[in-house]
PDB file of C-alpha atoms in Angstrom:
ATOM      1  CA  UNK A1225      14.308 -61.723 -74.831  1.00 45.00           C
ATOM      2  CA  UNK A1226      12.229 -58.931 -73.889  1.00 52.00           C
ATOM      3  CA  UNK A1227      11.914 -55.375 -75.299  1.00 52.00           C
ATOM      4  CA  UNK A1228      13.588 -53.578 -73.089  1.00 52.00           C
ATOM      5  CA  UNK A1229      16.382 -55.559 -72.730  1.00 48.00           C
ATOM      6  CA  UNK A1230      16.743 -55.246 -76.242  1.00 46.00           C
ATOM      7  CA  UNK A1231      16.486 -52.126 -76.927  1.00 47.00           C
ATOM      8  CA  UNK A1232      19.357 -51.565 -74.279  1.00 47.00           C
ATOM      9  CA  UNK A1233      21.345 -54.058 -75.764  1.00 45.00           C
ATOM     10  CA  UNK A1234      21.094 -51.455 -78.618  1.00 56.00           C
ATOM     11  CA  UNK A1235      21.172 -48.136 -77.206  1.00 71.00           C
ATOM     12  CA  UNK A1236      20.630 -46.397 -73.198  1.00 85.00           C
ATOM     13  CA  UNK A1237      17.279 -45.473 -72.210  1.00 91.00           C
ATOM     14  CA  UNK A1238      16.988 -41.575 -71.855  1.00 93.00           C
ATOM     15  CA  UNK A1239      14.410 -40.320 -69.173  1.00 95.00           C
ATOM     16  CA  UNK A1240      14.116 -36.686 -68.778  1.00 96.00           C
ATOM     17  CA  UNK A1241      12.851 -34.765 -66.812  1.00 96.00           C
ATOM     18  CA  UNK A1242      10.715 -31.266 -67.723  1.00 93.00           C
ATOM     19  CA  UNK A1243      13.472 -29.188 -68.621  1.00 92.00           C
ATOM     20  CA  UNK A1244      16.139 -31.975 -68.246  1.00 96.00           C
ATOM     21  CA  UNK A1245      19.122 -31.973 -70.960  1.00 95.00           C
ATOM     22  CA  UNK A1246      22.070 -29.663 -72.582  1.00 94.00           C
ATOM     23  CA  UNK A1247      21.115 -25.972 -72.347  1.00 95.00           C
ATOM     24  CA  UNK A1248      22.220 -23.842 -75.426  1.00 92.00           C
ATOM     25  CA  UNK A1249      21.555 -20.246 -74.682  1.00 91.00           C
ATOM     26  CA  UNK A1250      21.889 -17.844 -78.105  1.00 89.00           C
ATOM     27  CA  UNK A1251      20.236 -14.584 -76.919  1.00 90.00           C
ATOM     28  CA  UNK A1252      16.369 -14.828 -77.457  1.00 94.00           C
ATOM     29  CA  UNK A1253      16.131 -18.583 -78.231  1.00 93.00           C
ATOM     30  CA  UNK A1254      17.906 -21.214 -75.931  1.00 95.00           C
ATOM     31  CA  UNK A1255      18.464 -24.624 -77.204  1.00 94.00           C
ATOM     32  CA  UNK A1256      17.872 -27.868 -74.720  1.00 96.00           C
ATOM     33  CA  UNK A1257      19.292 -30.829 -76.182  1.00 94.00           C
ATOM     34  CA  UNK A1258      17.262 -34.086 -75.245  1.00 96.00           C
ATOM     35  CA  UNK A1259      19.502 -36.873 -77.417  1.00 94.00           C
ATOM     36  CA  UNK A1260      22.427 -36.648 -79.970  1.00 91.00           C
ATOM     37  CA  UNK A1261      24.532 -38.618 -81.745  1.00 89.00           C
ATOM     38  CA  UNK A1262      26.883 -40.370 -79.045  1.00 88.00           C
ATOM     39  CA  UNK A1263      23.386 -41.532 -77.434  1.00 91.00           C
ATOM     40  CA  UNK A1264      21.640 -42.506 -80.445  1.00 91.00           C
ATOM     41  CA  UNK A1265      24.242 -44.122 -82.903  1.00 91.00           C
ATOM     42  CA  UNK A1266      24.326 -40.573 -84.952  1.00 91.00           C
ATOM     43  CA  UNK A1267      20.996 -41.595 -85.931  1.00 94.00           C
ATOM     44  CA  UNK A1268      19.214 -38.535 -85.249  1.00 95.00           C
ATOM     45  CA  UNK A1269      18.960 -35.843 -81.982  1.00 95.00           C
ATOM     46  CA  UNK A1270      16.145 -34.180 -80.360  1.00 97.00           C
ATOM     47  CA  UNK A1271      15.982 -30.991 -79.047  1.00 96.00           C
ATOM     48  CA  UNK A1272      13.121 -28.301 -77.749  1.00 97.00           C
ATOM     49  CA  UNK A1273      14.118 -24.629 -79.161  1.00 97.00           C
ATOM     50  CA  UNK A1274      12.350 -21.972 -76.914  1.00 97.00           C
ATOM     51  CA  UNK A1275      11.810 -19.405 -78.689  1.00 97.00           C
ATOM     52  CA  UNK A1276      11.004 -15.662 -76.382  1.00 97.00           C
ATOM     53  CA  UNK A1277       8.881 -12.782 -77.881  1.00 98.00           C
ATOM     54  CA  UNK A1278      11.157 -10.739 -80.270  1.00 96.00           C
ATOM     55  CA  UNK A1279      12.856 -13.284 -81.662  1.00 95.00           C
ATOM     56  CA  UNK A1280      13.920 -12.023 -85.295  1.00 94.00           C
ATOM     57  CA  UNK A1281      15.032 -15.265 -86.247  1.00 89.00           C
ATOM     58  CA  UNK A1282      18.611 -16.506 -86.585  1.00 88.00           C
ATOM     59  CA  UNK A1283      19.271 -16.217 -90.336  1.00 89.00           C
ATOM     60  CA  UNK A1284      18.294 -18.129 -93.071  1.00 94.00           C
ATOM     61  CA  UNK A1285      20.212 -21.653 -93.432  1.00 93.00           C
ATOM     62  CA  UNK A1286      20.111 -25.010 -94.928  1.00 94.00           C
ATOM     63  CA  UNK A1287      21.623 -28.170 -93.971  1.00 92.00           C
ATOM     64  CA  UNK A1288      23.187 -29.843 -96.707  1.00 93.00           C
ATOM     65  CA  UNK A1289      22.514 -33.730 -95.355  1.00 92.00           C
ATOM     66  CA  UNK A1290      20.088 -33.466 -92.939  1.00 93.00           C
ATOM     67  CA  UNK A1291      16.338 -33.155 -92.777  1.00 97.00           C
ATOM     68  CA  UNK A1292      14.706 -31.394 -89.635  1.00 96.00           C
ATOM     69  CA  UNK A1293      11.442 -32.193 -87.954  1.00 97.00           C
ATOM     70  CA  UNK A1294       9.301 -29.379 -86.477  1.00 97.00           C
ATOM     71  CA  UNK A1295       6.545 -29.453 -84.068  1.00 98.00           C
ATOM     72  CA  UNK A1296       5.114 -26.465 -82.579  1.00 98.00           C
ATOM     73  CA  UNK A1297       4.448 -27.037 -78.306  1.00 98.00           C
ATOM     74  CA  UNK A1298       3.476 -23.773 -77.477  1.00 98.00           C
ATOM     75  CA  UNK A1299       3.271 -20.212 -79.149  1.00 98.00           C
ATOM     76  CA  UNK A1300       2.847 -18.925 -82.103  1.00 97.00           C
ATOM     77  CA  UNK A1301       6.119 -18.964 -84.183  1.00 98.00           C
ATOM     78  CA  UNK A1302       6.829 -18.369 -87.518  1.00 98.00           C
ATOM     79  CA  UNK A1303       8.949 -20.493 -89.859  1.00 97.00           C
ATOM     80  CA  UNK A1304      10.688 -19.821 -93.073  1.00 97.00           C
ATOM     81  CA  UNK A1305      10.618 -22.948 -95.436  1.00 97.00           C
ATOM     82  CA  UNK A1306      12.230 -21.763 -98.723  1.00 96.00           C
ATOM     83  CA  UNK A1307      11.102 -18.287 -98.912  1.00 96.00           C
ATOM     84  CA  UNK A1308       7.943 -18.363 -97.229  1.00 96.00           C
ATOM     85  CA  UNK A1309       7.266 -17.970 -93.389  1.00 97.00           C
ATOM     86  CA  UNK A1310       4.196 -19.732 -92.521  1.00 97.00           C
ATOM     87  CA  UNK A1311       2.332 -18.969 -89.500  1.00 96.00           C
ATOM     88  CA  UNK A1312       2.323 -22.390 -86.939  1.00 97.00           C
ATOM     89  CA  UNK A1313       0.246 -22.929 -83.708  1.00 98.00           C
ATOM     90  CA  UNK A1314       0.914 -25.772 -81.537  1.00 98.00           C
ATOM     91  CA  UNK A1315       0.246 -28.879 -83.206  1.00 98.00           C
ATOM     92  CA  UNK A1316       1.890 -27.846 -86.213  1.00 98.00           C
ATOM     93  CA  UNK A1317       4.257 -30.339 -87.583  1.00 98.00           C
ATOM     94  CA  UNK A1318       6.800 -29.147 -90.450  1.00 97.00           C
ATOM     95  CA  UNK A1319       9.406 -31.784 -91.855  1.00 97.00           C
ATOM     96  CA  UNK A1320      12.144 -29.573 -93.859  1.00 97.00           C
ATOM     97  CA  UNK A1321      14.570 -32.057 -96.548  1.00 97.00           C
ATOM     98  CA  UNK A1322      18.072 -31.293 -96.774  1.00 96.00           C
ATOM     99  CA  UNK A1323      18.699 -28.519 -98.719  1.00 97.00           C
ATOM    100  CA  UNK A1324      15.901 -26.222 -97.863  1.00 98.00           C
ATOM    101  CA  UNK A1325      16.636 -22.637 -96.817  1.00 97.00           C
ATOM    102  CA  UNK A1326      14.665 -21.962 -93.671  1.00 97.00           C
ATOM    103  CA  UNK A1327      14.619 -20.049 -90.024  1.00 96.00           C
ATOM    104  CA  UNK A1328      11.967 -19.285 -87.348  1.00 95.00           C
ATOM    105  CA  UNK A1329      11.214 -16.303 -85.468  1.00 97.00           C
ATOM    106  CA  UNK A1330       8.268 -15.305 -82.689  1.00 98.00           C
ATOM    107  CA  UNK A1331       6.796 -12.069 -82.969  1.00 95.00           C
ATOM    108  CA  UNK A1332       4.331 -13.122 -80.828  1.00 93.00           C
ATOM    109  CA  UNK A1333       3.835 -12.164 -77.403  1.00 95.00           C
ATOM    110  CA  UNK A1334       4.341 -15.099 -75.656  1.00 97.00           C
ATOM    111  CA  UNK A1335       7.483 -17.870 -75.685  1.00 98.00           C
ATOM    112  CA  UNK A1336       7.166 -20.512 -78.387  1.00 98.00           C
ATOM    113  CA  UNK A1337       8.509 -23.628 -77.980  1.00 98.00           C
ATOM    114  CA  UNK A1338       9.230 -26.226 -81.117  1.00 98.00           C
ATOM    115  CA  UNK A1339      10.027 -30.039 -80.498  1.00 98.00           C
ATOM    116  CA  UNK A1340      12.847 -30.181 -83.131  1.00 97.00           C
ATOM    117  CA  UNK A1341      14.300 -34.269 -84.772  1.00 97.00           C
ATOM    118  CA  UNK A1342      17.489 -33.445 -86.565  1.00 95.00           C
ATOM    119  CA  UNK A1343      18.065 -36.417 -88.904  1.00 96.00           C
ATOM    120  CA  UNK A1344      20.707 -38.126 -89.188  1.00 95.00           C
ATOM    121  CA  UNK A1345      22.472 -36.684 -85.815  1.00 90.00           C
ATOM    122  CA  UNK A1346      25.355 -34.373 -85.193  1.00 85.00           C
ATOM    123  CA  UNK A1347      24.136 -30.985 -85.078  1.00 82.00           C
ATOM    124  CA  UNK A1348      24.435 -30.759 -81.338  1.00 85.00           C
ATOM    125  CA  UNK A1349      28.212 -30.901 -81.784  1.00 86.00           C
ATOM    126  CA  UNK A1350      28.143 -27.113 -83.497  1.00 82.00           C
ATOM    127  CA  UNK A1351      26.659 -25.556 -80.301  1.00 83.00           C
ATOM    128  CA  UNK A1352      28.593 -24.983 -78.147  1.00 84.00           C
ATOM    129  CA  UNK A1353      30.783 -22.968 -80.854  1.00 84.00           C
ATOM    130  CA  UNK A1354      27.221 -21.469 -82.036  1.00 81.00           C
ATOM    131  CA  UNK A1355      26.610 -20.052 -78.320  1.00 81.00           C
ATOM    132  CA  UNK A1356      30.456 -18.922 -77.854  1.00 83.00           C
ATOM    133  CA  UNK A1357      29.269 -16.378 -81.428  1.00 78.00           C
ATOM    134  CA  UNK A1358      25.919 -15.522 -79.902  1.00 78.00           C
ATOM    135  CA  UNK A1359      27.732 -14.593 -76.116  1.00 78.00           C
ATOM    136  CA  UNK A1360      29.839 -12.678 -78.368  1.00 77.00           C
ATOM    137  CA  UNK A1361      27.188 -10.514 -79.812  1.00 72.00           C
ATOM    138  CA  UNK A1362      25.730  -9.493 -76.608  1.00 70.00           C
ATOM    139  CA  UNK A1363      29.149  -8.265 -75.630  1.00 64.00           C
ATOM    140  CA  UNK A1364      29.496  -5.642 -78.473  1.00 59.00           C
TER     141      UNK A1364
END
């Protein structure tokens, strides 16, 4: 048998295109959803955060089972990894365990963008109530 007809015995082959997937919009940063769990056995999803200039951050936060995978594209965005923000340009790579506070923000002056493994999967099913909150924000 070969390999790619098993790994679609296993899973669906996901081809994207630039900018392809599930667009999350939360004021300054927009979230674009490449895999989740449905496509990926809850295994892990991918995502690309784009984060514009002026981007404060969106609050300090931990996930209590799942580590997160950074990797800075483009930009020059901060992230907070316990209680220090370290400085990234692209090429960075960050892994953050469950359990560790952190957030990212770009005070730069151009858009960052982070490629962004959420491990195992599921995080993707929170968004769409986490962009109803941030669509309510802009309205007050």
């Amino acid at each position: 048998m070969g390999e790619d007809s098993l790994s679609h015995r296993r899973r669906d082959i996901i081809h994207l295109q630039p900018g392809d997937g599930r667009h999350y919009g939360l004021g300054l940063l927009t979230g674009v959803f490449k895999a989740d769990e449905a496509e990926t056995e809850a295994a892990y999803s991918v995502s690309e955060w784009i984060l514009e200039p002026g981007l404060n951050g969106v609050g300090g936060h931990s996930h209590a089972a799942n580590d997160e995978v950074f990797y800075v594209l483009e930009g020059v965005p901060e992230i907070l990894v316990g209680t220090c923000w370290r400085h990234c340009t692209p090429g960075t790579f960050l892994r953050i365990p469950a359990g560790v506070v952190h957030d990212f923000r770009n005070n730069g002056e151009t858009t960052a963008r982070l490629l962004n493994l959420f491990i195992p999967g599921g995080f993707e099913r929170n968004m769409p109530t986490i962009s109803a909150w941030f669509a309510a924000q802009e309205q007050v």
